[in-house]
Amino acid sequence: MKLRQLFSFVGRRESEPASDAPPMEPERVSLTKRRTAARRPLTPFQKIALDHESTAVNGGAIAAKWIWRGGTTGCYRPEHQARDAAVYIIRGNWALEKGLIGHGDGFTDETTKPLEEEGCRCGFQYFYNLRDLPEDYLTAKGKKTLAKVRV
Ligand SMILES: [Zn+2]
């Protein structure tokens, strides 16, 4: 029964969609649900990472610096060592919206997070204020704003 439904669906896609074709949206949603359910549960480290992130974002963090922790008990991933001290911008934050900071070394949602990958012991140091960010990451407007505040 299921197989026949699938074939009739495939057949429809090649020609014009029939008026009684099922809408695509519910099928996509159920696929996503199934994929989520099949995903492995979060490790304790991943839970900590998620907690830290949501606390920081809710607290108004604007960027995060990657802290690579090497050594025998640290993170062995060379690609993480390469990220050391990179500053990732939190998408949609107020300083970005006002054009005060640039795009940094990318956005936090473009890479895996510290502790997310197996064996990772890296961390994020979150920045909440313009003055805390390395000056290189500010735009000209950002630098001007900061200078005004400092005076
Ligand atoms: Zn790592």
CSV table of C-alpha atoms and ligand atoms in Angstrom, one decimal:
chain,number,residue,atom,x,y,z
A,1,MET,CA,0.0,0.0,0.0
A,2,LYS,CA,2.7,2.4,1.0
A,3,LEU,CA,4.9,1.5,-2.0
A,4,ARG,CA,2.0,2.0,-4.4
A,5,GLN,CA,1.4,5.5,-2.9
A,6,LEU,CA,5.0,6.3,-3.4
A,7,PHE,CA,5.0,5.3,-7.0
A,8,SER,CA,1.9,7.2,-7.8
A,9,PHE,CA,3.5,10.2,-6.2
A,10,VAL,CA,6.7,9.9,-8.2
A,11,GLY,CA,4.6,9.4,-11.4
A,12,ARG,CA,2.7,12.6,-10.6
A,13,ARG,CA,5.9,14.6,-10.2
A,14,GLU,CA,7.0,13.8,-13.7
A,15,SER,CA,3.8,15.2,-15.2
A,16,GLU,CA,1.6,18.0,-14.0
A,17,PRO,CA,0.7,17.7,-10.3
A,18,ALA,CA,-2.8,16.3,-9.9
A,19,SER,CA,-5.2,18.4,-8.0
A,20,ASP,CA,-5.6,15.6,-5.3
A,21,ALA,CA,-1.8,15.4,-4.8
A,22,PRO,CA,-0.9,15.5,-1.1
A,23,PRO,CA,0.6,18.9,-0.1
A,24,MET,CA,4.4,18.7,0.3
A,25,GLU,CA,4.6,20.4,3.7
A,26,PRO,CA,3.3,17.7,6.1
A,27,GLU,CA,5.6,15.1,4.5
A,28,ARG,CA,8.6,17.3,5.0
A,29,VAL,CA,7.7,18.0,8.6
A,30,SER,CA,7.3,14.3,9.4
A,31,LEU,CA,10.7,13.5,7.8
A,32,THR,CA,12.3,16.2,10.0
A,33,LYS,CA,10.7,14.7,13.1
A,34,ARG,CA,11.9,11.2,12.3
A,35,ARG,CA,15.4,12.5,11.7
A,36,THR,CA,15.4,14.3,15.0
A,37,ALA,CA,14.2,11.3,16.8
A,38,ALA,CA,16.9,9.1,15.3
A,39,ARG,CA,19.7,11.6,16.3
A,40,ARG,CA,21.8,10.4,19.2
A,41,PRO,CA,21.0,12.0,22.6
A,42,LEU,CA,23.2,15.0,23.6
A,43,THR,CA,26.3,14.2,25.6
A,44,PRO,CA,26.7,16.0,29.0
A,45,PHE,CA,29.3,18.3,27.3
A,46,GLN,CA,26.9,19.1,24.5
A,47,LYS,CA,24.2,20.0,27.0
A,48,ILE,CA,26.7,22.3,28.8
A,49,ALA,CA,27.6,24.0,25.5
A,50,LEU,CA,23.9,24.5,24.6
A,51,ASP,CA,23.2,25.9,28.1
A,52,HIS,CA,26.2,28.3,27.9
A,53,GLU,CA,25.1,29.5,24.5
A,54,SER,CA,21.5,30.2,25.3
A,55,THR,CA,22.5,31.9,28.5
A,56,ALA,CA,24.9,34.1,26.6
A,57,VAL,CA,22.5,34.9,23.8
A,58,ASN,CA,19.7,35.7,26.2
A,59,GLY,CA,22.1,37.9,28.1
A,60,GLY,CA,22.8,40.0,25.0
A,61,ALA,CA,26.1,38.5,23.9
A,62,ILE,CA,27.3,39.9,20.6
A,63,ALA,CA,30.3,37.7,19.8
A,64,ALA,CA,32.3,34.7,21.0
A,65,LYS,CA,36.0,34.0,20.9
A,66,TRP,CA,37.1,30.4,20.4
A,67,ILE,CA,39.3,29.2,23.1
A,68,TRP,CA,41.3,26.1,22.1
A,69,ARG,CA,42.3,23.9,24.9
A,70,GLY,CA,45.0,21.5,23.8
A,71,GLY,CA,47.2,19.1,25.8
A,72,THR,CA,46.6,15.5,26.7
A,73,THR,CA,43.3,16.2,28.3
A,74,GLY,CA,42.3,18.8,25.8
A,75,CYS,CA,41.0,19.0,22.3
A,76,TYR,CA,43.0,17.0,19.7
A,77,ARG,CA,41.2,18.4,16.6
A,78,PRO,CA,43.7,20.4,14.5
A,79,GLU,CA,40.8,22.4,12.9
A,80,HIS,CA,39.9,23.6,16.3
A,81,GLN,CA,43.4,24.6,17.1
A,82,ALA,CA,43.2,26.7,13.9
A,83,ARG,CA,40.1,28.4,15.3
A,84,ASP,CA,41.9,29.5,18.4
A,85,ALA,CA,41.2,33.2,19.2
A,86,ALA,CA,38.9,33.5,16.2
A,87,VAL,CA,35.9,35.8,17.0
A,88,TYR,CA,32.5,34.6,15.8
A,89,ILE,CA,29.6,37.0,15.6
A,90,ILE,CA,26.2,36.1,17.0
A,91,ARG,CA,23.8,36.6,14.2
A,92,GLY,CA,21.1,39.3,14.6
A,93,ASN,CA,22.7,41.0,17.7
A,94,TRP,CA,22.1,44.7,18.4
A,95,ALA,CA,25.7,45.8,17.6
A,96,LEU,CA,25.5,44.1,14.2
A,97,GLU,CA,22.1,45.5,13.5
A,98,LYS,CA,23.4,49.0,14.2
A,99,GLY,CA,26.4,48.5,11.9
A,100,LEU,CA,28.9,48.8,14.8
A,101,ILE,CA,30.7,45.5,14.2
A,102,GLY,CA,31.7,43.6,11.1
A,103,HIS,CA,31.2,39.9,10.3
A,104,GLY,CA,34.3,38.8,12.4
A,105,ASP,CA,35.7,35.4,11.5
A,106,GLY,CA,32.2,34.2,10.6
A,107,PHE,CA,29.0,33.6,12.5
A,108,THR,CA,28.6,31.3,15.5
A,109,ASP,CA,25.9,29.4,13.5
A,110,GLU,CA,28.3,28.6,10.7
A,111,THR,CA,30.6,26.3,12.6
A,112,THR,CA,30.2,23.5,15.1
A,113,LYS,CA,30.2,24.9,18.7
A,114,PRO,CA,32.8,24.1,21.3
A,115,LEU,CA,32.1,20.8,23.0
A,116,GLU,CA,29.8,19.8,20.2
A,117,GLU,CA,32.1,17.4,18.5
A,118,GLU,CA,33.3,14.3,20.2
A,119,GLY,CA,36.5,14.8,22.1
A,120,CYS,CA,36.3,18.6,21.9
A,121,ARG,CA,37.2,20.5,25.1
A,122,CYS,CA,37.3,23.9,23.6
A,123,GLY,CA,35.3,26.8,24.9
A,124,PHE,CA,33.7,30.1,23.9
A,125,GLN,CA,34.5,33.4,25.6
A,126,TYR,CA,31.4,35.6,25.1
A,127,PHE,CA,31.5,39.3,24.6
A,128,TYR,CA,28.6,41.5,25.6
A,129,ASN,CA,30.0,45.0,25.1
A,130,LEU,CA,31.7,46.9,22.2
A,131,ARG,CA,34.6,47.8,24.4
A,132,ASP,CA,35.3,44.1,25.2
A,133,LEU,CA,35.8,43.2,21.5
A,134,PRO,CA,39.2,43.4,19.9
A,135,GLU,CA,39.2,46.7,17.9
A,136,ASP,CA,39.8,44.9,14.6
A,137,TYR,CA,36.2,43.6,14.8
A,138,LEU,CA,34.6,47.0,15.0
A,139,THR,CA,33.5,49.0,12.0
A,140,ALA,CA,34.5,52.6,11.6
A,141,LYS,CA,31.1,53.5,13.0
A,142,GLY,CA,31.7,51.2,15.9
A,143,LYS,CA,35.0,52.7,16.7
A,144,LYS,CA,33.5,56.2,16.6
A,145,THR,CA,30.6,55.1,18.9
A,146,LEU,CA,33.0,53.6,21.3
A,147,ALA,CA,35.2,56.7,21.4
A,148,LYS,CA,32.2,58.8,22.1
A,149,VAL,CA,31.2,56.6,25.0
A,150,ARG,CA,34.7,56.6,26.5
A,151,VAL,CA,34.9,60.4,26.5
B,1,ZN,ZN,37.7,21.5,20.2
